[in-house]
Amino acid sequence: MGKLTKKRVEEAIRASHGVLAVAARALGVTRQGLYAAIQRHGLEGFLREVREEILDDVEDRLIQAALQGKPWAVMFVLKTIGKERGYTERVEQVSLEGVELKVVDG
């Protein structure tokens, strides 16, 4: 297994794209052991940054798919990023004379 140096932990986190189970296996430790090493070396911010980089890359691919007109991507972007403009499926509850009705759009 070897010592879990800061450098080894960083390399495993980066190689696994922040998936701790994968990084732990590569280091020959449990996820709990890896998490303890992350805390010991103060790498929580590093882990968040690696995961944010992955999200940025995937988000870019999603946007590119939407711009290419792929319907699944267009719908997803509108339902998430476009929700502030009203592109959302929502459930509304209204009450008529004490009787609760559920109206479902979408």
JSON list of C-alpha atoms in Angstrom, two decimals:
[
{"chain": "A", "resi": 1, "resn": "MET", "atom": "CA", "xyz": [0.00, 0.00, 0.00]},
{"chain": "A", "resi": 2, "resn": "GLY", "atom": "CA", "xyz": [2.69, 2.50, 0.93]},
{"chain": "A", "resi": 3, "resn": "LYS", "atom": "CA", "xyz": [2.33, 5.79, 2.72]},
{"chain": "A", "resi": 4, "resn": "LEU", "atom": "CA", "xyz": [-0.55, 8.00, 1.65]},
{"chain": "A", "resi": 5, "resn": "THR", "atom": "CA", "xyz": [1.46, 11.09, 0.88]},
{"chain": "A", "resi": 6, "resn": "LYS", "atom": "CA", "xyz": [-0.27, 14.26, -0.18]},
{"chain": "A", "resi": 7, "resn": "LYS", "atom": "CA", "xyz": [1.11, 13.84, -3.70]},
{"chain": "A", "resi": 8, "resn": "ARG", "atom": "CA", "xyz": [-0.12, 10.23, -4.03]},
{"chain": "A", "resi": 9, "resn": "VAL", "atom": "CA", "xyz": [-3.58, 11.15, -2.79]},
{"chain": "A", "resi": 10, "resn": "GLU", "atom": "CA", "xyz": [-3.79, 14.13, -5.18]},
{"chain": "A", "resi": 11, "resn": "GLU", "atom": "CA", "xyz": [-2.68, 11.96, -8.11]},
{"chain": "A", "resi": 12, "resn": "ALA", "atom": "CA", "xyz": [-5.25, 9.28, -7.29]},
{"chain": "A", "resi": 13, "resn": "ILE", "atom": "CA", "xyz": [-8.05, 11.84, -6.93]},
{"chain": "A", "resi": 14, "resn": "ARG", "atom": "CA", "xyz": [-7.16, 13.48, -10.23]},
{"chain": "A", "resi": 15, "resn": "ALA", "atom": "CA", "xyz": [-6.83, 10.14, -12.06]},
{"chain": "A", "resi": 16, "resn": "SER", "atom": "CA", "xyz": [-10.22, 9.00, -10.73]},
{"chain": "A", "resi": 17, "resn": "HIS", "atom": "CA", "xyz": [-11.88, 12.33, -11.55]},
{"chain": "A", "resi": 18, "resn": "GLY", "atom": "CA", "xyz": [-12.80, 12.70, -7.90]},
{"chain": "A", "resi": 19, "resn": "VAL", "atom": "CA", "xyz": [-14.54, 9.33, -7.52]},
{"chain": "A", "resi": 20, "resn": "LEU", "atom": "CA", "xyz": [-13.29, 8.27, -4.09]},
{"chain": "A", "resi": 21, "resn": "ALA", "atom": "CA", "xyz": [-14.06, 4.56, -4.42]},
{"chain": "A", "resi": 22, "resn": "VAL", "atom": "CA", "xyz": [-11.90, 4.40, -7.57]},
{"chain": "A", "resi": 23, "resn": "ALA", "atom": "CA", "xyz": [-9.10, 6.46, -5.99]},
{"chain": "A", "resi": 24, "resn": "ALA", "atom": "CA", "xyz": [-9.17, 4.32, -2.85]},
{"chain": "A", "resi": 25, "resn": "ARG", "atom": "CA", "xyz": [-8.87, 1.10, -4.88]},
{"chain": "A", "resi": 26, "resn": "ALA", "atom": "CA", "xyz": [-5.92, 2.55, -6.79]},
{"chain": "A", "resi": 27, "resn": "LEU", "atom": "CA", "xyz": [-4.23, 3.37, -3.48]},
{"chain": "A", "resi": 28, "resn": "GLY", "atom": "CA", "xyz": [-5.14, 0.04, -1.88]},
{"chain": "A", "resi": 29, "resn": "VAL", "atom": "CA", "xyz": [-7.16, 1.57, 0.95]},
{"chain": "A", "resi": 30, "resn": "THR", "atom": "CA", "xyz": [-10.80, 1.88, 1.94]},
{"chain": "A", "resi": 31, "resn": "ARG", "atom": "CA", "xyz": [-12.84, 4.96, 1.09]},
{"chain": "A", "resi": 32, "resn": "GLN", "atom": "CA", "xyz": [-12.80, 5.80, 4.79]},
{"chain": "A", "resi": 33, "resn": "GLY", "atom": "CA", "xyz": [-9.02, 5.52, 4.83]},
{"chain": "A", "resi": 34, "resn": "LEU", "atom": "CA", "xyz": [-8.77, 7.76, 1.79]},
{"chain": "A", "resi": 35, "resn": "TYR", "atom": "CA", "xyz": [-11.15, 10.30, 3.29]},
{"chain": "A", "resi": 36, "resn": "ALA", "atom": "CA", "xyz": [-9.05, 10.36, 6.46]},
{"chain": "A", "resi": 37, "resn": "ALA", "atom": "CA", "xyz": [-5.96, 11.05, 4.32]},
{"chain": "A", "resi": 38, "resn": "ILE", "atom": "CA", "xyz": [-7.81, 13.81, 2.47]},
{"chain": "A", "resi": 39, "resn": "GLN", "atom": "CA", "xyz": [-8.65, 15.45, 5.78]},
{"chain": "A", "resi": 40, "resn": "ARG", "atom": "CA", "xyz": [-5.15, 14.92, 7.19]},
{"chain": "A", "resi": 41, "resn": "HIS", "atom": "CA", "xyz": [-3.58, 16.62, 4.15]},
{"chain": "A", "resi": 42, "resn": "GLY", "atom": "CA", "xyz": [-6.26, 19.32, 3.88]},
{"chain": "A", "resi": 43, "resn": "LEU", "atom": "CA", "xyz": [-7.29, 18.22, 0.40]},
{"chain": "A", "resi": 44, "resn": "GLU", "atom": "CA", "xyz": [-11.04, 18.82, 0.67]},
{"chain": "A", "resi": 45, "resn": "GLY", "atom": "CA", "xyz": [-10.75, 21.92, -1.54]},
{"chain": "A", "resi": 46, "resn": "PHE", "atom": "CA", "xyz": [-8.63, 20.02, -4.05]},
{"chain": "A", "resi": 47, "resn": "LEU", "atom": "CA", "xyz": [-11.29, 17.29, -4.25]},
{"chain": "A", "resi": 48, "resn": "ARG", "atom": "CA", "xyz": [-14.03, 19.89, -4.81]},
{"chain": "A", "resi": 49, "resn": "GLU", "atom": "CA", "xyz": [-11.96, 21.55, -7.53]},
{"chain": "A", "resi": 50, "resn": "VAL", "atom": "CA", "xyz": [-11.39, 18.26, -9.38]},
{"chain": "A", "resi": 51, "resn": "ARG", "atom": "CA", "xyz": [-15.11, 17.52, -9.27]},
{"chain": "A", "resi": 52, "resn": "GLU", "atom": "CA", "xyz": [-15.94, 21.06, -10.45]},
{"chain": "A", "resi": 53, "resn": "GLU", "atom": "CA", "xyz": [-13.60, 20.63, -13.43]},
{"chain": "A", "resi": 54, "resn": "ILE", "atom": "CA", "xyz": [-15.46, 17.46, -14.42]},
{"chain": "A", "resi": 55, "resn": "LEU", "atom": "CA", "xyz": [-18.81, 19.23, -14.11]},
{"chain": "A", "resi": 56, "resn": "ASP", "atom": "CA", "xyz": [-17.52, 22.11, -16.23]},
{"chain": "A", "resi": 57, "resn": "ASP", "atom": "CA", "xyz": [-16.37, 19.70, -18.96]},
{"chain": "A", "resi": 58, "resn": "VAL", "atom": "CA", "xyz": [-19.64, 17.76, -18.95]},
{"chain": "A", "resi": 59, "resn": "GLU", "atom": "CA", "xyz": [-21.70, 20.95, -18.88]},
{"chain": "A", "resi": 60, "resn": "ASP", "atom": "CA", "xyz": [-19.79, 22.18, -21.93]},
{"chain": "A", "resi": 61, "resn": "ARG", "atom": "CA", "xyz": [-20.62, 18.93, -23.76]},
{"chain": "A", "resi": 62, "resn": "LEU", "atom": "CA", "xyz": [-24.27, 19.31, -22.80]},
{"chain": "A", "resi": 63, "resn": "ILE", "atom": "CA", "xyz": [-24.37, 22.86, -24.14]},
{"chain": "A", "resi": 64, "resn": "GLN", "atom": "CA", "xyz": [-22.66, 21.75, -27.37]},
{"chain": "A", "resi": 65, "resn": "ALA", "atom": "CA", "xyz": [-25.24, 18.97, -27.80]},
{"chain": "A", "resi": 66, "resn": "ALA", "atom": "CA", "xyz": [-28.06, 21.48, -27.25]},
{"chain": "A", "resi": 67, "resn": "LEU", "atom": "CA", "xyz": [-26.55, 23.89, -29.77]},
{"chain": "A", "resi": 68, "resn": "GLN", "atom": "CA", "xyz": [-26.37, 21.02, -32.27]},
{"chain": "A", "resi": 69, "resn": "GLY", "atom": "CA", "xyz": [-30.12, 20.65, -31.82]},
{"chain": "A", "resi": 70, "resn": "LYS", "atom": "CA", "xyz": [-30.16, 17.31, -30.03]},
{"chain": "A", "resi": 71, "resn": "PRO", "atom": "CA", "xyz": [-33.68, 17.24, -28.54]},
{"chain": "A", "resi": 72, "resn": "TRP", "atom": "CA", "xyz": [-32.74, 15.54, -25.25]},
{"chain": "A", "resi": 73, "resn": "ALA", "atom": "CA", "xyz": [-30.07, 18.17, -24.62]},
{"chain": "A", "resi": 74, "resn": "VAL", "atom": "CA", "xyz": [-32.30, 21.08, -25.63]},
{"chain": "A", "resi": 75, "resn": "MET", "atom": "CA", "xyz": [-35.02, 19.88, -23.24]},
{"chain": "A", "resi": 76, "resn": "PHE", "atom": "CA", "xyz": [-32.57, 19.34, -20.38]},
{"chain": "A", "resi": 77, "resn": "VAL", "atom": "CA", "xyz": [-31.00, 22.78, -20.79]},
{"chain": "A", "resi": 78, "resn": "LEU", "atom": "CA", "xyz": [-34.39, 24.46, -20.93]},
{"chain": "A", "resi": 79, "resn": "LYS", "atom": "CA", "xyz": [-35.64, 22.58, -17.84]},
{"chain": "A", "resi": 80, "resn": "THR", "atom": "CA", "xyz": [-32.54, 23.48, -15.84]},
{"chain": "A", "resi": 81, "resn": "ILE", "atom": "CA", "xyz": [-30.82, 26.64, -17.02]},
{"chain": "A", "resi": 82, "resn": "GLY", "atom": "CA", "xyz": [-34.01, 27.94, -18.67]},
{"chain": "A", "resi": 83, "resn": "LYS", "atom": "CA", "xyz": [-36.31, 27.34, -15.71]},
{"chain": "A", "resi": 84, "resn": "GLU", "atom": "CA", "xyz": [-36.02, 31.00, -14.68]},
{"chain": "A", "resi": 85, "resn": "ARG", "atom": "CA", "xyz": [-37.65, 31.85, -18.02]},
{"chain": "A", "resi": 86, "resn": "GLY", "atom": "CA", "xyz": [-40.52, 29.48, -17.37]},
{"chain": "A", "resi": 87, "resn": "TYR", "atom": "CA", "xyz": [-39.19, 26.38, -19.13]},
{"chain": "A", "resi": 88, "resn": "THR", "atom": "CA", "xyz": [-40.05, 23.92, -16.42]},
{"chain": "A", "resi": 89, "resn": "GLU", "atom": "CA", "xyz": [-42.45, 21.17, -15.58]},
{"chain": "A", "resi": 90, "resn": "ARG", "atom": "CA", "xyz": [-44.16, 22.02, -12.36]},
{"chain": "A", "resi": 91, "resn": "VAL", "atom": "CA", "xyz": [-46.84, 20.77, -10.08]},
{"chain": "A", "resi": 92, "resn": "GLU", "atom": "CA", "xyz": [-49.28, 23.32, -8.76]},
{"chain": "A", "resi": 93, "resn": "GLN", "atom": "CA", "xyz": [-51.71, 22.77, -5.94]},
{"chain": "A", "resi": 94, "resn": "VAL", "atom": "CA", "xyz": [-54.86, 24.86, -5.68]},
{"chain": "A", "resi": 95, "resn": "SER", "atom": "CA", "xyz": [-57.78, 24.68, -3.31]},
{"chain": "A", "resi": 96, "resn": "LEU", "atom": "CA", "xyz": [-61.42, 25.16, -4.26]},
{"chain": "A", "resi": 97, "resn": "GLU", "atom": "CA", "xyz": [-63.80, 25.49, -1.34]},
{"chain": "A", "resi": 98, "resn": "GLY", "atom": "CA", "xyz": [-61.67, 23.27, 0.86]},
{"chain": "A", "resi": 99, "resn": "VAL", "atom": "CA", "xyz": [-61.14, 20.63, -1.84]},
{"chain": "A", "resi": 100, "resn": "GLU", "atom": "CA", "xyz": [-57.48, 20.33, -2.80]},
{"chain": "A", "resi": 101, "resn": "LEU", "atom": "CA", "xyz": [-56.79, 19.75, -6.48]},
{"chain": "A", "resi": 102, "resn": "LYS", "atom": "CA", "xyz": [-53.44, 18.93, -8.05]},
{"chain": "A", "resi": 103, "resn": "VAL", "atom": "CA", "xyz": [-52.71, 20.33, -11.49]},
{"chain": "A", "resi": 104, "resn": "VAL", "atom": "CA", "xyz": [-49.78, 18.73, -13.27]},
{"chain": "A", "resi": 105, "resn": "ASP", "atom": "CA", "xyz": [-48.21, 20.42, -16.30]},
{"chain": "A", "resi": 106, "resn": "GLY", "atom": "CA", "xyz": [-46.00, 18.49, -18.64]}
]
